[in-house]
Amino acid sequence: MEKKKVALPLVCHGHSRPVVDLFYSPITPDGYFLISASKDSTPMLRNGETGDWIGTFEGHKGAVWSSCLDTNALRAASASADFSAKLWDALTGDELHSFEHKHIVRACAFSEDTHHLLTGGVEKILRIIDLNRLDAAPREVDNSPGSVRTVAWLHSDQTILSSCSDTSGVRLWDLRSGKIVQTLETKSPVTSAEVSQDGRYITTADGSTVKFWDSNHFELVKSYDMPCNVESASLEPKHGNKFIAGGEDMWVHVFDFHTGKELGCNKGHHGPIHCVRFAPGGESYASGSEDGTIRIWLTSPVSREESDAVPGNAPNPKVKAVADEVTRKIKSSLHIGTA
């Protein structure tokens, strides 16, 4: 009898409130890492392959809506409801700087060259912070039509994109002029916008639709209706042949990029899914939920008879030894809180 293929996730506990954002670092010489933002005010850093908890960044006094790592995974940033964005040392956990805002900060993103940090929030202002001059006033772009929900960089840091919580569409800004050069039209506000690893596509989620846009010509390439309202979507980075989406039905859906056919459905969360992201190599993907957990799913499911689900942060025997050694070294130096 053929073994039934089922997805068995790594379940990562630690957050006490909903997980609202996930971000994978690129692959570094030390492996790759996953940072999570939560309403519990404490971003958490994990080994991206195993889900093992490395440390917690402590200092915010309100919900953290967004968190990210720079290209080398040496620094982290977070955006919070306490009217601040913070810059962290990802190796020690130390707070390097706090950038004060005048309202809730909803999104943050490092530039590809790691020299700048982009933030946005309820103020309707995009701020570009020079990380080589932390005390200098940030550059401000203040023509956003609504409260900023997502931000990202593209075109080798020459263009930034943003979406709003209360206004549909995605706006592309030319960094040299500070002007909107293109708007990607959607029916509903865009809750997730991701630039593909190769820079070819922008993946957006709005309402019950996932769209893929050509990032150079800003043309709509694909548009698929989802089985429910989805809050987040992510394109597989290595082959670009599938994508994932998660939302109000608490399931992580896997679809064929070319046809839109549903390839799989992963169940396990006990609350709506707020964010989904593929790992940089495409071999797995993570989901964050209202239930406070992160689940890491293998892109190619293993059979139940071959592998047991790995609860919490238990080690995975298939992980490269170097990743375990790096995690051990970082843990020994990181100022960590209790997960």
mmCIF file of C-alpha atoms in Angstrom:
data_model
loop_
_atom_site.group_PDB
_atom_site.id
_atom_site.type_symbol
_atom_site.label_atom_id
_atom_site.label_comp_id
_atom_site.label_asym_id
_atom_site.label_seq_id
_atom_site.Cartn_x
_atom_site.Cartn_y
_atom_site.Cartn_z
ATOM 1 C CA MET A 1 0.000 0.000 0.000
ATOM 2 C CA GLU A 2 1.385 3.403 -0.978
ATOM 3 C CA LYS A 3 2.290 5.671 1.890
ATOM 4 C CA LYS A 4 0.154 8.776 2.112
ATOM 5 C CA LYS A 5 2.179 11.983 1.893
ATOM 6 C CA VAL A 6 1.335 14.439 4.628
ATOM 7 C CA ALA A 7 3.005 17.675 5.626
ATOM 8 C CA LEU A 8 4.597 17.523 9.063
ATOM 9 C CA PRO A 9 5.637 20.957 10.290
ATOM 10 C CA LEU A 10 8.179 22.051 12.826
ATOM 11 C CA VAL A 11 6.114 23.909 15.411
ATOM 12 C CA CYS A 12 7.910 26.879 16.955
ATOM 13 C CA HIS A 13 6.519 28.139 20.240
ATOM 14 C CA GLY A 14 7.698 31.148 22.218
ATOM 15 C CA HIS A 15 5.471 34.076 21.315
ATOM 16 C CA SER A 16 2.629 34.810 23.735
ATOM 17 C CA ARG A 17 0.571 36.847 21.255
ATOM 18 C CA PRO A 18 -0.214 36.596 17.518
ATOM 19 C CA VAL A 19 2.685 36.347 15.055
ATOM 20 C CA VAL A 20 2.119 39.085 12.463
ATOM 21 C CA ASP A 21 5.274 39.100 10.317
ATOM 22 C CA LEU A 22 8.049 36.732 9.233
ATOM 23 C CA PHE A 23 11.300 37.438 7.417
ATOM 24 C CA TYR A 24 14.029 35.078 6.189
ATOM 25 C CA SER A 25 17.582 36.289 5.733
ATOM 26 C CA PRO A 26 19.421 35.394 2.537
ATOM 27 C CA ILE A 27 21.710 32.374 2.787
ATOM 28 C CA THR A 28 24.885 33.489 4.582
ATOM 29 C CA PRO A 29 28.156 31.614 5.268
ATOM 30 C CA ASP A 30 26.587 30.740 8.627
ATOM 31 C CA GLY A 31 23.312 29.438 7.203
ATOM 32 C CA TYR A 32 20.075 31.396 7.114
ATOM 33 C CA PHE A 33 17.874 32.862 9.811
ATOM 34 C CA LEU A 34 14.222 33.640 10.491
ATOM 35 C CA ILE A 35 12.989 36.642 12.465
ATOM 36 C CA SER A 36 9.401 36.984 13.646
ATOM 37 C CA ALA A 37 7.332 39.968 14.761
ATOM 38 C CA SER A 38 4.549 39.584 17.280
ATOM 39 C CA LYS A 39 2.020 41.607 19.208
ATOM 40 C CA ASP A 40 3.856 40.461 22.372
ATOM 41 C CA SER A 41 6.457 43.224 21.657
ATOM 42 C CA THR A 42 9.452 40.873 21.383
ATOM 43 C CA PRO A 43 10.882 39.923 17.969
ATOM 44 C CA MET A 44 12.526 36.497 17.977
ATOM 45 C CA LEU A 45 15.473 35.165 15.998
ATOM 46 C CA ARG A 46 15.606 31.508 14.931
ATOM 47 C CA ASN A 47 17.717 29.152 12.916
ATOM 48 C CA GLY A 48 15.877 29.266 9.592
ATOM 49 C CA GLU A 49 16.345 25.584 8.840
ATOM 50 C CA THR A 50 15.522 23.987 12.182
ATOM 51 C CA GLY A 51 13.306 26.649 13.760
ATOM 52 C CA ASP A 52 15.547 26.522 16.845
ATOM 53 C CA TRP A 53 15.177 29.638 18.957
ATOM 54 C CA ILE A 54 18.361 31.726 19.151
ATOM 55 C CA GLY A 55 17.239 34.799 21.050
ATOM 56 C CA THR A 56 14.676 37.501 21.753
ATOM 57 C CA PHE A 57 15.137 41.221 21.128
ATOM 58 C CA GLU A 58 13.837 43.013 24.208
ATOM 59 C CA GLY A 59 13.087 46.738 24.425
ATOM 60 C CA HIS A 60 9.826 47.586 22.670
ATOM 61 C CA LYS A 61 6.847 48.662 24.766
ATOM 62 C CA GLY A 62 4.121 47.859 22.238
ATOM 63 C CA ALA A 63 3.174 45.350 19.558
ATOM 64 C CA VAL A 64 5.851 44.763 16.930
ATOM 65 C CA TRP A 65 4.274 44.773 13.477
ATOM 66 C CA SER A 66 7.312 44.113 11.310
ATOM 67 C CA SER A 67 10.857 42.822 11.645
ATOM 68 C CA CYS A 68 13.676 42.112 9.209
ATOM 69 C CA LEU A 69 17.350 41.192 8.885
ATOM 70 C CA ASP A 70 19.976 42.805 6.708
ATOM 71 C CA THR A 71 21.610 40.966 3.797
ATOM 72 C CA ASN A 72 24.343 39.469 6.001
ATOM 73 C CA ALA A 73 21.998 38.735 8.948
ATOM 74 C CA LEU A 74 24.263 40.818 11.182
ATOM 75 C CA ARG A 75 21.650 43.427 12.104
ATOM 76 C CA ALA A 76 17.919 43.298 12.707
ATOM 77 C CA ALA A 77 15.257 45.986 12.596
ATOM 78 C CA SER A 78 11.744 46.160 14.021
ATOM 79 C CA ALA A 79 8.715 48.437 13.667
ATOM 80 C CA SER A 80 6.398 48.889 16.616
ATOM 81 C CA ALA A 81 3.171 50.343 17.935
ATOM 82 C CA ASP A 82 5.265 52.157 20.571
ATOM 83 C CA PHE A 83 5.974 54.825 17.910
ATOM 84 C CA SER A 84 9.508 53.592 17.253
ATOM 85 C CA ALA A 85 11.633 51.515 14.932
ATOM 86 C CA LYS A 86 14.700 49.886 16.443
ATOM 87 C CA LEU A 87 18.026 48.698 15.052
ATOM 88 C CA TRP A 88 19.584 45.648 16.727
ATOM 89 C CA ASP A 89 22.851 43.756 16.685
ATOM 90 C CA ALA A 90 21.698 40.301 15.536
ATOM 91 C CA LEU A 91 24.729 38.580 17.074
ATOM 92 C CA THR A 92 24.531 40.018 20.592
ATOM 93 C CA GLY A 93 20.898 41.109 20.795
ATOM 94 C CA ASP A 94 21.946 44.630 21.786
ATOM 95 C CA GLU A 95 19.819 47.600 20.755
ATOM 96 C CA LEU A 96 21.966 49.799 18.521
ATOM 97 C CA HIS A 97 19.525 52.672 18.012
ATOM 98 C CA SER A 98 15.882 53.643 18.433
ATOM 99 C CA PHE A 99 14.308 55.811 15.739
ATOM 100 C CA GLU A 100 11.404 57.775 17.174
ATOM 101 C CA HIS A 101 8.266 58.319 15.074
ATOM 102 C CA LYS A 102 5.104 60.295 15.770
ATOM 103 C CA HIS A 103 2.699 57.364 15.380
ATOM 104 C CA ILE A 104 2.550 53.579 15.032
ATOM 105 C CA VAL A 105 5.260 52.118 12.763
ATOM 106 C CA ARG A 106 3.910 49.227 10.694
ATOM 107 C CA ALA A 107 6.727 48.249 8.325
ATOM 108 C CA CYS A 108 10.498 48.267 7.959
ATOM 109 C CA ALA A 109 13.014 47.003 5.392
ATOM 110 C CA PHE A 110 16.793 47.107 4.951
ATOM 111 C CA SER A 111 18.162 48.225 1.599
ATOM 112 C CA GLU A 112 20.003 45.532 -0.343
ATOM 113 C CA ASP A 113 23.340 47.304 0.241
ATOM 114 C CA THR A 114 22.484 47.419 3.999
ATOM 115 C CA HIS A 115 23.215 51.168 4.220
ATOM 116 C CA HIS A 116 19.606 52.328 4.674
ATOM 117 C CA LEU A 117 16.474 51.384 6.587
ATOM 118 C CA LEU A 118 13.032 52.163 5.208
ATOM 119 C CA THR A 119 10.089 52.616 7.590
ATOM 120 C CA GLY A 120 6.408 53.439 7.223
ATOM 121 C CA GLY A 121 3.280 53.543 9.328
ATOM 122 C CA VAL A 122 0.198 55.418 10.422
ATOM 123 C CA GLU A 123 1.867 58.815 9.849
ATOM 124 C CA LYS A 124 1.584 58.219 6.062
ATOM 125 C CA ILE A 125 5.296 59.074 5.773
ATOM 126 C CA LEU A 126 8.032 56.888 4.325
ATOM 127 C CA ARG A 127 11.334 57.453 6.134
ATOM 128 C CA ILE A 128 14.718 56.529 4.675
ATOM 129 C CA ILE A 129 17.271 56.283 7.464
ATOM 130 C CA ASP A 130 21.013 56.446 6.736
ATOM 131 C CA LEU A 131 22.499 53.692 8.899
ATOM 132 C CA ASN A 132 25.962 55.187 8.535
ATOM 133 C CA ARG A 133 24.700 58.390 10.206
ATOM 134 C CA LEU A 134 22.316 57.201 12.891
ATOM 135 C CA ASP A 135 21.800 60.610 14.467
ATOM 136 C CA ALA A 136 21.101 62.400 11.177
ATOM 137 C CA ALA A 137 17.505 63.292 10.328
ATOM 138 C CA PRO A 138 15.983 60.711 7.979
ATOM 139 C CA ARG A 139 14.842 61.584 4.499
ATOM 140 C CA GLU A 140 11.045 61.779 4.432
ATOM 141 C CA VAL A 141 8.656 60.999 1.580
ATOM 142 C CA ASP A 142 5.233 62.166 2.736
ATOM 143 C CA ASN A 143 2.839 61.699 -0.168
ATOM 144 C CA SER A 144 1.490 58.288 0.808
ATOM 145 C CA PRO A 145 -2.303 58.288 0.286
ATOM 146 C CA GLY A 146 -2.925 56.261 3.432
ATOM 147 C CA SER A 147 -1.460 54.543 6.471
ATOM 148 C CA VAL A 148 1.548 52.511 5.269
ATOM 149 C CA ARG A 149 1.149 48.732 5.655
ATOM 150 C CA THR A 150 4.097 47.234 3.731
ATOM 151 C CA VAL A 151 7.414 48.504 2.344
ATOM 152 C CA ALA A 152 10.163 46.960 0.203
ATOM 153 C CA TRP A 153 13.171 47.891 -1.952
ATOM 154 C CA LEU A 154 13.808 46.902 -5.570
ATOM 155 C CA HIS A 155 15.883 47.827 -8.620
ATOM 156 C CA SER A 156 19.149 47.761 -6.642
ATOM 157 C CA ASP A 157 17.720 50.167 -4.061
ATOM 158 C CA GLN A 158 16.658 52.732 -6.679
ATOM 159 C CA THR A 159 12.934 52.098 -6.181
ATOM 160 C CA ILE A 160 10.797 51.552 -3.098
ATOM 161 C CA LEU A 161 7.297 50.154 -2.925
ATOM 162 C CA SER A 162 4.576 50.619 -0.358
ATOM 163 C CA SER A 163 0.994 49.578 0.222
ATOM 164 C CA CYS A 164 -1.600 51.068 2.560
ATOM 165 C CA SER A 165 -3.914 49.633 5.191
ATOM 166 C CA ASP A 166 -6.919 51.633 4.013
ATOM 167 C CA THR A 167 -6.214 52.249 0.307
ATOM 168 C CA SER A 168 -5.964 49.698 -2.502
ATOM 169 C CA GLY A 169 -2.954 49.298 -4.780
ATOM 170 C CA VAL A 170 0.834 49.277 -4.491
ATOM 171 C CA ARG A 171 2.807 52.446 -5.153
ATOM 172 C CA LEU A 172 6.302 52.452 -6.667
ATOM 173 C CA TRP A 173 8.488 55.417 -5.764
ATOM 174 C CA ASP A 174 11.577 56.608 -7.584
ATOM 175 C CA LEU A 175 14.112 57.216 -4.855
ATOM 176 C CA ARG A 176 15.906 59.993 -6.746
ATOM 177 C CA SER A 177 12.820 62.156 -7.231
ATOM 178 C CA GLY A 178 10.730 60.936 -4.293
ATOM 179 C CA LYS A 179 7.751 60.718 -6.661
ATOM 180 C CA ILE A 180 5.309 57.893 -7.359
ATOM 181 C CA VAL A 181 6.183 56.522 -10.806
ATOM 182 C CA GLN A 182 3.643 53.688 -10.955
ATOM 183 C CA THR A 183 0.646 52.300 -9.069
ATOM 184 C CA LEU A 184 -0.219 48.618 -9.279
ATOM 185 C CA GLU A 185 -4.008 48.584 -9.162
ATOM 186 C CA THR A 186 -5.853 46.159 -6.879
ATOM 187 C CA LYS A 187 -9.451 45.916 -5.710
ATOM 188 C CA SER A 188 -8.629 45.740 -2.009
ATOM 189 C CA PRO A 189 -5.839 47.041 0.242
ATOM 190 C CA VAL A 190 -2.647 45.030 -0.210
ATOM 191 C CA THR A 191 -1.722 43.223 3.006
ATOM 192 C CA SER A 192 1.418 41.538 1.669
ATOM 193 C CA ALA A 193 3.949 42.605 -0.977
ATOM 194 C CA GLU A 194 7.058 40.559 -1.678
ATOM 195 C CA VAL A 195 9.820 41.122 -4.228
ATOM 196 C CA SER A 196 11.035 37.765 -5.571
ATOM 197 C CA GLN A 197 14.569 36.675 -4.828
ATOM 198 C CA ASP A 198 15.629 37.116 -8.466
ATOM 199 C CA GLY A 199 13.933 40.518 -8.617
ATOM 200 C CA ARG A 200 11.602 39.536 -11.474
ATOM 201 C CA TYR A 201 8.243 39.537 -9.716
ATOM 202 C CA ILE A 202 6.277 41.404 -7.103
ATOM 203 C CA THR A 203 3.820 39.110 -5.300
ATOM 204 C CA THR A 204 0.810 40.804 -3.706
ATOM 205 C CA ALA A 205 -2.142 39.626 -1.640
ATOM 206 C CA ASP A 206 -5.319 41.718 -1.529
ATOM 207 C CA GLY A 207 -8.613 40.395 -0.233
ATOM 208 C CA SER A 208 -9.141 36.972 -1.831
ATOM 209 C CA THR A 209 -6.689 37.540 -4.704
ATOM 210 C CA VAL A 210 -2.984 36.846 -5.210
ATOM 211 C CA LYS A 211 -1.299 38.721 -8.046
ATOM 212 C CA PHE A 212 2.133 38.552 -9.671
ATOM 213 C CA TRP A 213 3.580 41.625 -11.360
ATOM 214 C CA ASP A 214 6.568 42.128 -13.631
ATOM 215 C CA SER A 215 8.841 44.247 -11.439
ATOM 216 C CA ASN A 216 10.550 45.931 -14.396
ATOM 217 C CA HIS A 217 7.581 46.822 -16.594
ATOM 218 C CA PHE A 218 4.974 46.805 -13.752
ATOM 219 C CA GLU A 219 2.579 44.682 -15.834
ATOM 220 C CA LEU A 220 0.205 42.150 -14.287
ATOM 221 C CA VAL A 221 1.533 38.656 -15.090
ATOM 222 C CA LYS A 222 -0.834 36.379 -13.146
ATOM 223 C CA SER A 223 -3.925 36.856 -10.983
ATOM 224 C CA TYR A 224 -5.563 34.050 -9.056
ATOM 225 C CA ASP A 225 -8.678 33.967 -6.913
ATOM 226 C CA MET A 226 -8.129 32.272 -3.573
ATOM 227 C CA PRO A 227 -10.561 30.022 -1.659
ATOM 228 C CA CYS A 228 -10.811 32.630 1.124
ATOM 229 C CA ASN A 229 -9.462 36.037 2.111
ATOM 230 C CA VAL A 230 -5.688 35.716 2.329
ATOM 231 C CA GLU A 231 -3.390 38.038 4.221
ATOM 232 C CA SER A 232 -0.058 36.888 2.827
ATOM 233 C CA ALA A 233 1.505 35.138 -0.174
ATOM 234 C CA SER A 234 5.025 34.105 -1.173
ATOM 235 C CA LEU A 235 6.627 32.816 -4.384
ATOM 236 C CA GLU A 236 9.000 29.828 -4.288
ATOM 237 C CA PRO A 237 12.431 31.429 -4.832
ATOM 238 C CA LYS A 238 14.496 28.730 -6.542
ATOM 239 C CA HIS A 239 12.308 27.545 -9.429
ATOM 240 C CA GLY A 240 9.397 29.997 -9.215
ATOM 241 C CA ASN A 241 6.954 27.220 -10.051
ATOM 242 C CA LYS A 242 4.705 27.392 -6.988
ATOM 243 C CA PHE A 243 3.465 29.831 -4.408
ATOM 244 C CA ILE A 244 1.864 29.728 -0.982
ATOM 245 C CA ALA A 245 -0.941 31.754 0.555
ATOM 246 C CA GLY A 246 -2.469 31.917 4.036
ATOM 247 C CA GLY A 247 -5.356 33.748 5.613
ATOM 248 C CA GLU A 248 -8.615 33.534 7.472
ATOM 249 C CA ASP A 249 -9.309 29.802 6.967
ATOM 250 C CA MET A 250 -6.196 28.921 9.073
ATOM 251 C CA TRP A 251 -4.672 26.763 6.303
ATOM 252 C CA VAL A 252 -1.509 27.225 4.260
ATOM 253 C CA HIS A 253 -2.413 26.640 0.609
ATOM 254 C CA VAL A 254 0.153 25.653 -2.031
ATOM 255 C CA PHE A 255 -0.543 26.524 -5.677
ATOM 256 C CA ASP A 256 1.029 26.009 -9.090
ATOM 257 C CA PHE A 257 2.391 29.356 -10.279
ATOM 258 C CA HIS A 258 1.673 28.716 -13.964
ATOM 259 C CA THR A 259 -1.889 27.368 -13.677
ATOM 260 C CA GLY A 260 -3.174 28.451 -10.255
ATOM 261 C CA LYS A 261 -4.111 24.844 -9.447
ATOM 262 C CA GLU A 262 -4.034 24.044 -5.732
ATOM 263 C CA LEU A 263 -1.296 21.489 -5.086
ATOM 264 C CA GLY A 264 -1.693 21.070 -1.358
ATOM 265 C CA CYS A 265 -3.192 22.389 1.842
ATOM 266 C CA ASN A 266 -1.443 22.351 5.208
ATOM 267 C CA LYS A 267 -3.613 22.299 8.311
ATOM 268 C CA GLY A 268 -2.491 22.764 11.879
ATOM 269 C CA HIS A 269 -2.846 26.392 12.934
ATOM 270 C CA HIS A 270 -5.638 27.258 15.370
ATOM 271 C CA GLY A 271 -6.161 30.846 14.238
ATOM 272 C CA PRO A 272 -6.026 32.942 11.075
ATOM 273 C CA ILE A 273 -2.661 33.049 9.307
ATOM 274 C CA HIS A 274 -1.085 36.503 9.152
ATOM 275 C CA CYS A 275 2.123 35.770 7.229
ATOM 276 C CA VAL A 276 3.744 33.134 5.019
ATOM 277 C CA ARG A 277 7.263 33.171 3.581
ATOM 278 C CA PHE A 278 9.479 30.743 1.666
ATOM 279 C CA ALA A 279 12.973 29.988 2.961
ATOM 280 C CA PRO A 280 15.683 31.402 0.654
ATOM 281 C CA GLY A 281 16.490 27.973 -0.835
ATOM 282 C CA GLY A 282 12.843 27.062 -1.375
ATOM 283 C CA GLU A 283 13.101 23.773 0.516
ATOM 284 C CA SER A 284 10.681 24.907 3.228
ATOM 285 C CA TYR A 285 8.333 27.733 4.148
ATOM 286 C CA ALA A 286 7.053 29.278 7.354
ATOM 287 C CA SER A 287 3.654 30.476 8.512
ATOM 288 C CA GLY A 288 2.793 32.751 11.435
ATOM 289 C CA SER A 289 -0.630 32.810 13.025
ATOM 290 C CA GLU A 290 -3.037 34.425 15.421
ATOM 291 C CA ASP A 291 -2.449 31.327 17.588
ATOM 292 C CA GLY A 292 1.039 32.616 18.474
ATOM 293 C CA THR A 293 2.972 29.821 16.753
ATOM 294 C CA ILE A 294 5.262 29.631 13.758
ATOM 295 C CA ARG A 295 5.120 26.470 11.675
ATOM 296 C CA ILE A 296 7.859 25.483 9.239
ATOM 297 C CA TRP A 297 6.707 23.148 6.459
ATOM 298 C CA LEU A 298 8.811 21.138 4.030
ATOM 299 C CA THR A 299 8.105 22.047 0.423
ATOM 300 C CA SER A 300 8.126 18.327 -0.487
ATOM 301 C CA PRO A 301 6.155 16.558 2.261
ATOM 302 C CA VAL A 302 7.670 13.496 3.892
ATOM 303 C CA SER A 303 5.602 10.445 4.713
ATOM 304 C CA ARG A 304 4.357 9.900 8.244
ATOM 305 C CA GLU A 305 6.070 6.515 8.511
ATOM 306 C CA GLU A 306 9.427 8.023 7.626
ATOM 307 C CA SER A 307 9.433 10.975 9.998
ATOM 308 C CA ASP A 308 7.716 12.130 13.140
ATOM 309 C CA ALA A 309 6.504 15.689 13.516
ATOM 310 C CA VAL A 310 9.105 17.667 15.386
ATOM 311 C CA PRO A 311 7.430 19.603 18.203
ATOM 312 C CA GLY A 312 8.688 22.893 19.527
ATOM 313 C CA ASN A 313 12.360 23.471 18.823
ATOM 314 C CA ALA A 314 13.562 19.880 18.841
ATOM 315 C CA PRO A 315 16.664 19.254 16.710
ATOM 316 C CA ASN A 316 16.296 17.878 13.198
ATOM 317 C CA PRO A 317 18.903 15.165 12.424
ATOM 318 C CA LYS A 318 19.058 16.203 8.769
ATOM 319 C CA VAL A 319 20.401 19.663 9.569
ATOM 320 C CA LYS A 320 23.959 20.388 8.510
ATOM 321 C CA ALA A 321 26.405 20.262 11.377
ATOM 322 C CA VAL A 322 27.663 23.748 10.592
ATOM 323 C CA ALA A 323 24.233 25.242 11.196
ATOM 324 C CA ASP A 324 24.114 23.652 14.647
ATOM 325 C CA GLU A 325 27.584 24.959 15.460
ATOM 326 C CA VAL A 326 26.691 28.491 14.382
ATOM 327 C CA THR A 327 23.509 28.415 16.466
ATOM 328 C CA ARG A 328 25.517 27.246 19.490
ATOM 329 C CA LYS A 329 28.058 30.046 19.081
ATOM 330 C CA ILE A 330 25.426 32.736 18.668
ATOM 331 C CA LYS A 331 23.430 31.495 21.659
ATOM 332 C CA SER A 332 26.516 31.700 23.846
ATOM 333 C CA SER A 333 26.998 35.385 23.038
ATOM 334 C CA LEU A 334 23.432 36.620 22.699
ATOM 335 C CA HIS A 335 21.713 38.430 25.571
ATOM 336 C CA ILE A 336 18.561 36.385 25.533
ATOM 337 C CA GLY A 337 15.253 36.576 27.287
ATOM 338 C CA THR A 338 13.076 33.644 28.222
ATOM 339 C CA ALA A 339 11.047 32.283 25.320
#
